Short mmCIF file of C-alpha atoms in Angstrom, two decimals:
data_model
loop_
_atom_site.label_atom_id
_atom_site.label_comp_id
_atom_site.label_asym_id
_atom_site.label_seq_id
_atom_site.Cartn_x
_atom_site.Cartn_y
_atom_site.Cartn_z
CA UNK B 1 -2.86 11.59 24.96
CA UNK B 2 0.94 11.68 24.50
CA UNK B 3 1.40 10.10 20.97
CA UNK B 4 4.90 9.07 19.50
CA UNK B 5 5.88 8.83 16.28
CA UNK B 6 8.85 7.51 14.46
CA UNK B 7 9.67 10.85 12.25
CA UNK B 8 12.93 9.73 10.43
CA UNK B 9 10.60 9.92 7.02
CA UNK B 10 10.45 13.76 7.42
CA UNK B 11 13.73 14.60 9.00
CA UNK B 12 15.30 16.24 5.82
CA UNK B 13 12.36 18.13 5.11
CA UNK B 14 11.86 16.72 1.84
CA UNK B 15 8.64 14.29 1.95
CA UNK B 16 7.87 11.09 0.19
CA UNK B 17 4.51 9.39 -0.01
CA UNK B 18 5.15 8.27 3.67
CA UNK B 19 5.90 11.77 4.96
CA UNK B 20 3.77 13.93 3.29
CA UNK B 21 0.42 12.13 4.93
CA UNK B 22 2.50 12.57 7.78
CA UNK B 23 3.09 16.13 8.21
CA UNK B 24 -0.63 16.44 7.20
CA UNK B 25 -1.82 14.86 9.98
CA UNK B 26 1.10 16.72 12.31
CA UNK B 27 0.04 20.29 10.75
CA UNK B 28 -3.73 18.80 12.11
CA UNK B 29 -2.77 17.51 15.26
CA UNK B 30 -0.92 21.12 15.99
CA UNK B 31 -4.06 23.20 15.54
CA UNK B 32 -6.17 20.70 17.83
CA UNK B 33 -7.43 22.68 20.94
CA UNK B 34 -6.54 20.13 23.42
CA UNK B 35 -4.13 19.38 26.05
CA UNK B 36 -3.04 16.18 23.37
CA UNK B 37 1.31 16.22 23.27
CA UNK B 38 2.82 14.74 20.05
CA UNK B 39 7.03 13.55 20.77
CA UNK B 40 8.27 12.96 17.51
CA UNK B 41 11.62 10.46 17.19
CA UNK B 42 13.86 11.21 14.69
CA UNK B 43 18.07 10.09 14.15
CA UNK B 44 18.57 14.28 13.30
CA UNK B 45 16.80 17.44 14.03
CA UNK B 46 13.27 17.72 12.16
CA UNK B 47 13.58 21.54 10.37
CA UNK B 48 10.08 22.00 10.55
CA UNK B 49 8.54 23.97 13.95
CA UNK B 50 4.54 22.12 14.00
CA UNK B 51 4.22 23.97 17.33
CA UNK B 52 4.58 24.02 21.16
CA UNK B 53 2.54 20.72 21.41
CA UNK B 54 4.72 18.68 19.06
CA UNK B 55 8.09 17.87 20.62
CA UNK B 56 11.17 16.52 18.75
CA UNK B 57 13.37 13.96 20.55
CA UNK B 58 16.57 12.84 18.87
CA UNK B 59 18.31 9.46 19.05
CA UNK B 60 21.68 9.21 17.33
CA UNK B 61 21.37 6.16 14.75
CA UNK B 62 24.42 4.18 14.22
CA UNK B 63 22.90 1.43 13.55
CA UNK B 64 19.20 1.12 12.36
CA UNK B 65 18.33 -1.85 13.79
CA UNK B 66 19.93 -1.05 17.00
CA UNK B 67 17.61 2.12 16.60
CA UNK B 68 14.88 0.72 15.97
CA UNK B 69 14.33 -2.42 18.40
CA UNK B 70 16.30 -0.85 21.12
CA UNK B 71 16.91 3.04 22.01
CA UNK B 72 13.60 3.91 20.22
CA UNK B 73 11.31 1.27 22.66
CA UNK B 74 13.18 2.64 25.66
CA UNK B 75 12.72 6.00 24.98
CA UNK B 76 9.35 5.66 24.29
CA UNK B 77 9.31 4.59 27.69
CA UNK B 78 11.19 7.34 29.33
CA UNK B 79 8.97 9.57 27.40
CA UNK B 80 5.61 8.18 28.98
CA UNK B 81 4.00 7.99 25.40
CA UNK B 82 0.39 7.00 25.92
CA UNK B 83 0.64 5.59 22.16
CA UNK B 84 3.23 4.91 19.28
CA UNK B 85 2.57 4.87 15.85
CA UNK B 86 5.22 3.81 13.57
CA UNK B 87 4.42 5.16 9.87
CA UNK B 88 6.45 2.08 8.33
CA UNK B 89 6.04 -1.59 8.60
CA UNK B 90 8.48 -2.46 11.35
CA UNK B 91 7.79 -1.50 14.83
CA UNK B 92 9.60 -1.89 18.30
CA UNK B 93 9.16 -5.43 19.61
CA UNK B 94 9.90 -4.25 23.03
CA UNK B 95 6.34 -2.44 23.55
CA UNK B 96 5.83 -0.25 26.45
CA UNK B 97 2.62 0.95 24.96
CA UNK B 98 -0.54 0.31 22.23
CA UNK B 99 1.32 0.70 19.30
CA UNK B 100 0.00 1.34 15.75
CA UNK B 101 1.95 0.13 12.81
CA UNK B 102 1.26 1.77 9.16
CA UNK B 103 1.42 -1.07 5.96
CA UNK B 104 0.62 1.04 2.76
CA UNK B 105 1.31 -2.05 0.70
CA UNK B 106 3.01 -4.89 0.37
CA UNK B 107 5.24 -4.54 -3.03
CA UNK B 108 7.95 -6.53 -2.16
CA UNK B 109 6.56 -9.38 -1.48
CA UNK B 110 3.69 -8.85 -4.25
CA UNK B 111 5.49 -7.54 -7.61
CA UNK B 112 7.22 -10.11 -9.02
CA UNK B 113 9.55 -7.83 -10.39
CA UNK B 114 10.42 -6.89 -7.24
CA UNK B 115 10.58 -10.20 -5.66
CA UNK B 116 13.54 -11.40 -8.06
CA UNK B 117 15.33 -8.26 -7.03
CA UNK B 118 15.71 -8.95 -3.37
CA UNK B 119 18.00 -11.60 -2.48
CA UNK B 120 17.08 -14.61 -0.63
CA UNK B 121 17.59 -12.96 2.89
CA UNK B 122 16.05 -10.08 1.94
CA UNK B 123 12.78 -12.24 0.49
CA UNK B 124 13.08 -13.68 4.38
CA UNK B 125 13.39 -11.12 6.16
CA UNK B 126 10.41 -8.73 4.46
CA UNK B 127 8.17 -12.25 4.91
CA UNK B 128 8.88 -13.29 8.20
CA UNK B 129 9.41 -10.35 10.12
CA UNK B 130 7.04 -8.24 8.39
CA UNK B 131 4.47 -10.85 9.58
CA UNK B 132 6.03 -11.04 12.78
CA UNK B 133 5.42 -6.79 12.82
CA UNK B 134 1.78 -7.21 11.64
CA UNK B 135 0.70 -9.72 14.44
CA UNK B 136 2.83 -7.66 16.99
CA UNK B 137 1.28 -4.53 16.75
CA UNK B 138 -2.04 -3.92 18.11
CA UNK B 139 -3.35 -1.83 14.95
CA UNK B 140 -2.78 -1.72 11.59
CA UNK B 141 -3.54 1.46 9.58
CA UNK B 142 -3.94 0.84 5.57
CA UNK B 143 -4.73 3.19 3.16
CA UNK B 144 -6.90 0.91 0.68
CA UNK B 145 -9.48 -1.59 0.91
CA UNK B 146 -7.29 -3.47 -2.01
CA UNK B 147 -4.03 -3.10 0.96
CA UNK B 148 -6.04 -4.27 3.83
CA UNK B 149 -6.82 -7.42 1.47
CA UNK B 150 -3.41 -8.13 0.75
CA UNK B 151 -2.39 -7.99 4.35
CA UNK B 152 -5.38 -9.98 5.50
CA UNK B 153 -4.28 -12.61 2.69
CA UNK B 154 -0.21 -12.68 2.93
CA UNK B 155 0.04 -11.86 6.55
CA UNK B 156 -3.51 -13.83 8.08
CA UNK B 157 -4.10 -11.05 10.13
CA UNK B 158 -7.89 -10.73 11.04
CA UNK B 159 -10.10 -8.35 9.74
CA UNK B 160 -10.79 -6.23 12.79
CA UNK B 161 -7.29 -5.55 14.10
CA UNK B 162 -7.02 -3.29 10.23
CA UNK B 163 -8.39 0.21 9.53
CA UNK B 164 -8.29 1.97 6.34
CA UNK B 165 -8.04 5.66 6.01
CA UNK B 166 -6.85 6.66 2.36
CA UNK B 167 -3.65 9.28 2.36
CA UNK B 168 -4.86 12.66 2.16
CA UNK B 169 -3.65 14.93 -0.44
CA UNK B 170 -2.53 18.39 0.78
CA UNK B 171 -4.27 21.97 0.15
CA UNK B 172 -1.41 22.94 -1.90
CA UNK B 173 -3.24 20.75 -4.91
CA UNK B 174 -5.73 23.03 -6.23
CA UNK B 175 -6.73 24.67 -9.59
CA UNK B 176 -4.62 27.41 -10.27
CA UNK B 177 -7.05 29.81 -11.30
CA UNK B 178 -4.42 32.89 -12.37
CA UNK B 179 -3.12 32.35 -15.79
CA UNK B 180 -0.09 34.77 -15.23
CA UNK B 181 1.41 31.87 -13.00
CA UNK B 182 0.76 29.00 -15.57
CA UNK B 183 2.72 31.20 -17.80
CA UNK B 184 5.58 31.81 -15.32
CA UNK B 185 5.71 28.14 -14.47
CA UNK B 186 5.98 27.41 -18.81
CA UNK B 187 8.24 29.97 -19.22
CA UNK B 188 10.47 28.44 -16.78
CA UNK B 189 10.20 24.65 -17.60
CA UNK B 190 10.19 26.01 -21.20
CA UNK B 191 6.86 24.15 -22.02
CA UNK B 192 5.33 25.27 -25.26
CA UNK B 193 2.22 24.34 -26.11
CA UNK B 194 -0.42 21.26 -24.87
CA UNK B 195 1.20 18.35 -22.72
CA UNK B 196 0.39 15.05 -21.33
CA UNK B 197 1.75 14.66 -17.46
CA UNK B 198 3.42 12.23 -15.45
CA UNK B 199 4.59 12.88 -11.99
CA UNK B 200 6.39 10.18 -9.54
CA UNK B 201 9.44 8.26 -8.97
CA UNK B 202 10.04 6.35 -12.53
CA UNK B 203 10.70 2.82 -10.54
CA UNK B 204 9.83 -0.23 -12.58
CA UNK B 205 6.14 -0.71 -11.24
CA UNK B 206 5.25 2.92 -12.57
CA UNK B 207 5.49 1.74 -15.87
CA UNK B 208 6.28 5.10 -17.38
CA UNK B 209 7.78 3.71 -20.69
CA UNK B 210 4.48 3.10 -21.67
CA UNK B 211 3.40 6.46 -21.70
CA UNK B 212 6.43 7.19 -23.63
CA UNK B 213 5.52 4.34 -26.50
CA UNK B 214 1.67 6.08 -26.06
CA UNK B 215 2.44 9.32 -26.77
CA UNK B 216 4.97 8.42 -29.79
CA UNK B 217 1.80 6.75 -31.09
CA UNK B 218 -0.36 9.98 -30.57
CA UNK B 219 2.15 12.56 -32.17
CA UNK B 220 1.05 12.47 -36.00
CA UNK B 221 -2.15 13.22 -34.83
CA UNK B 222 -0.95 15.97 -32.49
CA UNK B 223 1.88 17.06 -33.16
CA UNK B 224 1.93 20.18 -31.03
CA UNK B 225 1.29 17.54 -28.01
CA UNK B 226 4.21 18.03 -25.54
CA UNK B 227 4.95 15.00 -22.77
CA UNK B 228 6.49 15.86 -19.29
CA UNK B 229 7.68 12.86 -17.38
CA UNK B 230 8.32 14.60 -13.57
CA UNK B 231 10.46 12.56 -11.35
CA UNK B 232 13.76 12.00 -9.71
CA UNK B 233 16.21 11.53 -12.56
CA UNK B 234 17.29 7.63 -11.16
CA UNK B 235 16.22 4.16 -11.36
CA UNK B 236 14.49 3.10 -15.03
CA UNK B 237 15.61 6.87 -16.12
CA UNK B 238 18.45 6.19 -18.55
CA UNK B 239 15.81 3.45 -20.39
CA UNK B 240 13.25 6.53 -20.76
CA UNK B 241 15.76 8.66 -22.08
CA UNK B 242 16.57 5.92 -24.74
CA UNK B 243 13.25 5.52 -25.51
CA UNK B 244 12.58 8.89 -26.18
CA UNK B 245 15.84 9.08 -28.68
CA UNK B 246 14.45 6.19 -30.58
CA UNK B 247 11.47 7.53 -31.43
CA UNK B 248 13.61 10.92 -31.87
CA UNK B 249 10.77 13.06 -29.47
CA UNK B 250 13.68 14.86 -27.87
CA UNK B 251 12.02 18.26 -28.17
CA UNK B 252 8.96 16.56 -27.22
CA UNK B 253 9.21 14.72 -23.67
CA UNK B 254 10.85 16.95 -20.84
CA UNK B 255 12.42 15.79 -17.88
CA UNK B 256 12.36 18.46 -15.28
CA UNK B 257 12.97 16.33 -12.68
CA UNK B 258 11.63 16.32 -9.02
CA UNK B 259 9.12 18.30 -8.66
CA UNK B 260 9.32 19.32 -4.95
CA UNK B 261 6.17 21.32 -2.94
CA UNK B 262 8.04 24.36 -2.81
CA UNK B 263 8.06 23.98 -6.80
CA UNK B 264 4.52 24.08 -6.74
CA UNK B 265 3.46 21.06 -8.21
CA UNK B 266 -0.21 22.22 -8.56
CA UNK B 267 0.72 24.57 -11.57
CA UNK B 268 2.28 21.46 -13.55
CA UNK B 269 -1.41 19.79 -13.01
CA UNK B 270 -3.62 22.78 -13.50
CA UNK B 271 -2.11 23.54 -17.09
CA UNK B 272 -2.31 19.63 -18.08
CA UNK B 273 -4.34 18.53 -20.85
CA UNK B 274 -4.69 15.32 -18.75
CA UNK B 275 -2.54 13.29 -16.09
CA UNK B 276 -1.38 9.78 -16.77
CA UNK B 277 -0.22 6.75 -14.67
CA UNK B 278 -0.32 3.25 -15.68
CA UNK B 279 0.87 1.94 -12.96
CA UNK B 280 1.16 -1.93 -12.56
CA UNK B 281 1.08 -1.58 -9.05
CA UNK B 282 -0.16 1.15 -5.83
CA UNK B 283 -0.78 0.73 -2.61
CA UNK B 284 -2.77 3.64 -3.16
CA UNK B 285 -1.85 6.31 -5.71
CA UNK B 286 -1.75 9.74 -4.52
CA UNK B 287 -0.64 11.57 -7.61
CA UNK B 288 -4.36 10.84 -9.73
CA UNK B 289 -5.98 12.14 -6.88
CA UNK B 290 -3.71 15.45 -6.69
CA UNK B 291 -4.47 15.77 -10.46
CA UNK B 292 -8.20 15.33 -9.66
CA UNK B 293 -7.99 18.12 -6.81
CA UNK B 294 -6.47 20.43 -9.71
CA UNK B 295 -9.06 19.34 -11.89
CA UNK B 296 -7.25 17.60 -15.07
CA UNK B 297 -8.35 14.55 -16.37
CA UNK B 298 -6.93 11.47 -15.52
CA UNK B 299 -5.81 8.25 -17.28
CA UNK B 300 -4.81 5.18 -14.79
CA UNK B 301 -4.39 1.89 -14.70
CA UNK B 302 -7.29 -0.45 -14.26
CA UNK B 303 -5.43 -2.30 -11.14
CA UNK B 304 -4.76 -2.90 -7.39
CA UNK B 305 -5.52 0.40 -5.52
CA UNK B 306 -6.44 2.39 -8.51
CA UNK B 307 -9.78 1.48 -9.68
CA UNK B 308 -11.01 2.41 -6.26
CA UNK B 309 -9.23 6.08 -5.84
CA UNK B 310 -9.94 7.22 -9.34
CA UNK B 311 -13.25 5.10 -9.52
CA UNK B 312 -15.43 6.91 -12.86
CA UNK B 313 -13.32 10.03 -12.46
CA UNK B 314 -10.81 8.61 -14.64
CA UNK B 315 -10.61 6.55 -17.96
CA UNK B 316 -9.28 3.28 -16.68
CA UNK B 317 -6.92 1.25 -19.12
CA UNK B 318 -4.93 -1.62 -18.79
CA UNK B 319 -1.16 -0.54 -18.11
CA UNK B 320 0.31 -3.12 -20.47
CA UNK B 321 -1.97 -2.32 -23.49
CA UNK B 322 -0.27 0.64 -25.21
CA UNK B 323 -2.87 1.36 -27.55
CA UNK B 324 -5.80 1.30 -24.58
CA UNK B 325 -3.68 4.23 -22.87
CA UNK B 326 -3.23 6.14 -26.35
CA UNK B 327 -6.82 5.70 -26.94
CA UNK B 328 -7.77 6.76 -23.59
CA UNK B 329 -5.92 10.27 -23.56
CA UNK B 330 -6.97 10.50 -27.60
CA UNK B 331 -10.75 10.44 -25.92
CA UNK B 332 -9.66 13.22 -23.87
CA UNK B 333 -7.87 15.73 -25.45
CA UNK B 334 -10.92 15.41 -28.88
CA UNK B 335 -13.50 15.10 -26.06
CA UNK B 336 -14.19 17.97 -24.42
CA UNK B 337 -17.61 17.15 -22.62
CA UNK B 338 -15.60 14.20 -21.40
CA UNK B 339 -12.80 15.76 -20.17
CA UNK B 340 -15.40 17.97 -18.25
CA UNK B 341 -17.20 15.01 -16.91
CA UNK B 342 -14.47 13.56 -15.37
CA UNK B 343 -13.45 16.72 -13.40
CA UNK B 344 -16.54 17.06 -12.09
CA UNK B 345 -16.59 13.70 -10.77
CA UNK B 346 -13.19 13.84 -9.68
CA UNK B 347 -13.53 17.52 -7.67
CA UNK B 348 -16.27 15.25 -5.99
CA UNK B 349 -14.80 11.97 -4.64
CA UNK B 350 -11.44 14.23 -3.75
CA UNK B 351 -13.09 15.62 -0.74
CA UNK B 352 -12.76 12.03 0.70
CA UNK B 353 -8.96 12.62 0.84
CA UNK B 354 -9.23 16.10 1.58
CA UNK B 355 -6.21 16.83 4.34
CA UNK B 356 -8.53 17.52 7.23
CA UNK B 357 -10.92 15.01 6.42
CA UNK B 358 -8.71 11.67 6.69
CA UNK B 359 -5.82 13.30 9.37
CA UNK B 360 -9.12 13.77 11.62
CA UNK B 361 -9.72 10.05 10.71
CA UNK B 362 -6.20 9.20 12.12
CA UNK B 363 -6.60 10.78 14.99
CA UNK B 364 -10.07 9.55 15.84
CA UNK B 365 -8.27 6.26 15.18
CA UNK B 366 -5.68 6.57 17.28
CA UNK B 367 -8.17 8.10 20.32
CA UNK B 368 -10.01 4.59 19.70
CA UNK B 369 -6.89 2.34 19.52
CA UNK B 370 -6.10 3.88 22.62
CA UNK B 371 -9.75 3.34 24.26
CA UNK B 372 -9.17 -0.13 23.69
CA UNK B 373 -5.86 -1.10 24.30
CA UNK B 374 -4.86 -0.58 27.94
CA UNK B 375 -0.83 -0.18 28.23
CA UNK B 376 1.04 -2.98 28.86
CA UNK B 377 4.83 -4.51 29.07
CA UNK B 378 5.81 -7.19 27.08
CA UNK B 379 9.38 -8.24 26.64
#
């Protein structure tokens, strides 16, 4: 099989929740023992070497959709790719191939809040040719029973033509079982005593002032209780910020900012007292099942994707109740036979997103996909 794959999401080595399932599955697909090629498309050089048997091919982007609809389908063509697989939504309409199109969720045209943001072309264009995308490729790949729903519902595309495999979460996300490094890593975020842990992007549907007006609620009783909010310091950031000044918890809530894998994010989870997200809305929600893999506690919201990641591992609140998310993480830091519980659940029902696991998934996927779609030319 000679599999494409539109690679701009990992070009500058820095991965989002779109490349880092990605370079799972590429890290996979490098150690198979098989004759398989991988040619991945990218607008600049990909710094990472995956090996002999995954090939980079570079198309100057001037113009994304010019990119996308034409020198990407044409060089898939010139490349012989037995089958493309397009991580986003959009793929090329010129098909030369069985193509594979990835929809993780469907935000934009779900979250209100969202919704009023986009302008009326934009609202058009995510509705119309996102549909047009969905019906176009041959396979969808979802990451969530809740996500295949929604695109069964908003884009009436039929049941069979959409397989779910959830995102894997790396190897890197393990209990760190040396407490010389949970030292080094509080000595150098200066983190003093217990905290509460976020980690994400702080965009509106992560709800992350919540945990702020949460934990302001929980400090008389704890008032050694430290909060770190990890993230990219952009989008509702300035608001959190403000928040934190009015309840004057400046020495309390740290921003360290993006927490990148290099930083080794399992350290910030393994010396958590227990990792919050309240999220109004995921497509999945990778970051409770990293904390589960590193065994701390979890407190998430009772909606969309989440119920069905964190299932009984986690004590599931509603994201708009403040006082259901203080009472939640109250229960686990007085709780320890709790706390316990839930890790032991959670080490359990992480093996279903263990790295291996669902990138062998994908692949036996895309074998399938293949099996059943004999190439063809449509213009």
């Amino acid at each position: 099989m000679r599999l494409g794959i539109d690679a701009r999401e990992i070009q500058d080595g820095v991965y989002t929740g779109i490349g880092r399932p990605l370079a799972n599955f590429l890290r996979y697909f490098a150690a198979l023992d098989n004759d398989d090629i991988c040619v991945l498309f990218s607008s600049r050089k990909i710094p990472v070497d995956f090996g002999p048997r995954v090939v980079n091919v570079v198309l100057e982007e001037k113009f994304t959709l010019a990119w996308d609809q034409w020198h990407l389908p044409w060089a898939i063509k010139k490349m012989g790719i037995d089958l493309f697989y397009s991580p986003y939504y959009k793929i090329p309409l010129i098909k030369f191939c069985p193509t594979v199109s990835a929809i993780l969720d469907l935000m934009y045209l779900i979250f209100e809040p969202y919704q009023k943001q986009l302008s009326p072309l934009a609202r058009l264009y995510y509705a119309t040719l996102g549909r047009l995308y969905a019906h176009r490729a041959d396979k969808i790949w979802t990451c969530s029973v809740y996500s295949k729903r929604d695109i069964q519902r908003v884009y009436g595309v039929h049941d069979s033509k959409i397989t779910v495999v959830p995102l894997s979460v790396s190897g890197i996300y393990r209990r760190e079982t040396n407490p010389g490094h949970i030292e080094a890593m509080r000595q150098e975020w200066n983190i003093n005593g217990r905290y509460i842990l976020y980690m994400g992007n702080f965009k509106a549907h992560k709800n992350v002032e919540n945990i702020i007006h949460a934990f302001a609620a929980l400090v008389p009783m704890f008032p050694d209780l430290k909060l770190i909010l990890a993230g990219p310091k952009e989008h509702t950031y300035p608001r959190l910020v403000k928040s934190t000044q009015d309840y004057h918890l400046e020495d309390k809530v740290l921003f360290p900012g993006k927490i990148l894998e290099h930083d080794q994010p399992h350290l910030l989870y393994s010396g958590a007292e227990v990792f919050v997200m309240p999220s109004l809305y995921e497509g999945f929600g990778l970051p409770p099942a990293e904390a589960m893999a590193c065994q701390t506690p979890v407190v998430a919201s009772n909606t969309t994707s989440i119920p069905e990641v964190v299932r009984d591992a986690g004590l599931l609140v509603d994201p708009n109740d403040v006082s259901q998310i203080a009472a939640a993480i109250k229960r686990i830091l007085q709780e320890e036979g709790l706390a316990k519980d839930l890790v032991k659940k959670g080490l359990e029902y992480v093996k279903e997103y263990d790295e291996h696991k669902t990138s062998q998934q994908l692949y036996d996927f895309f074998k399938q996909t293949l099996k059943e779609h004999a190439p063809t030319t449509h213009i």
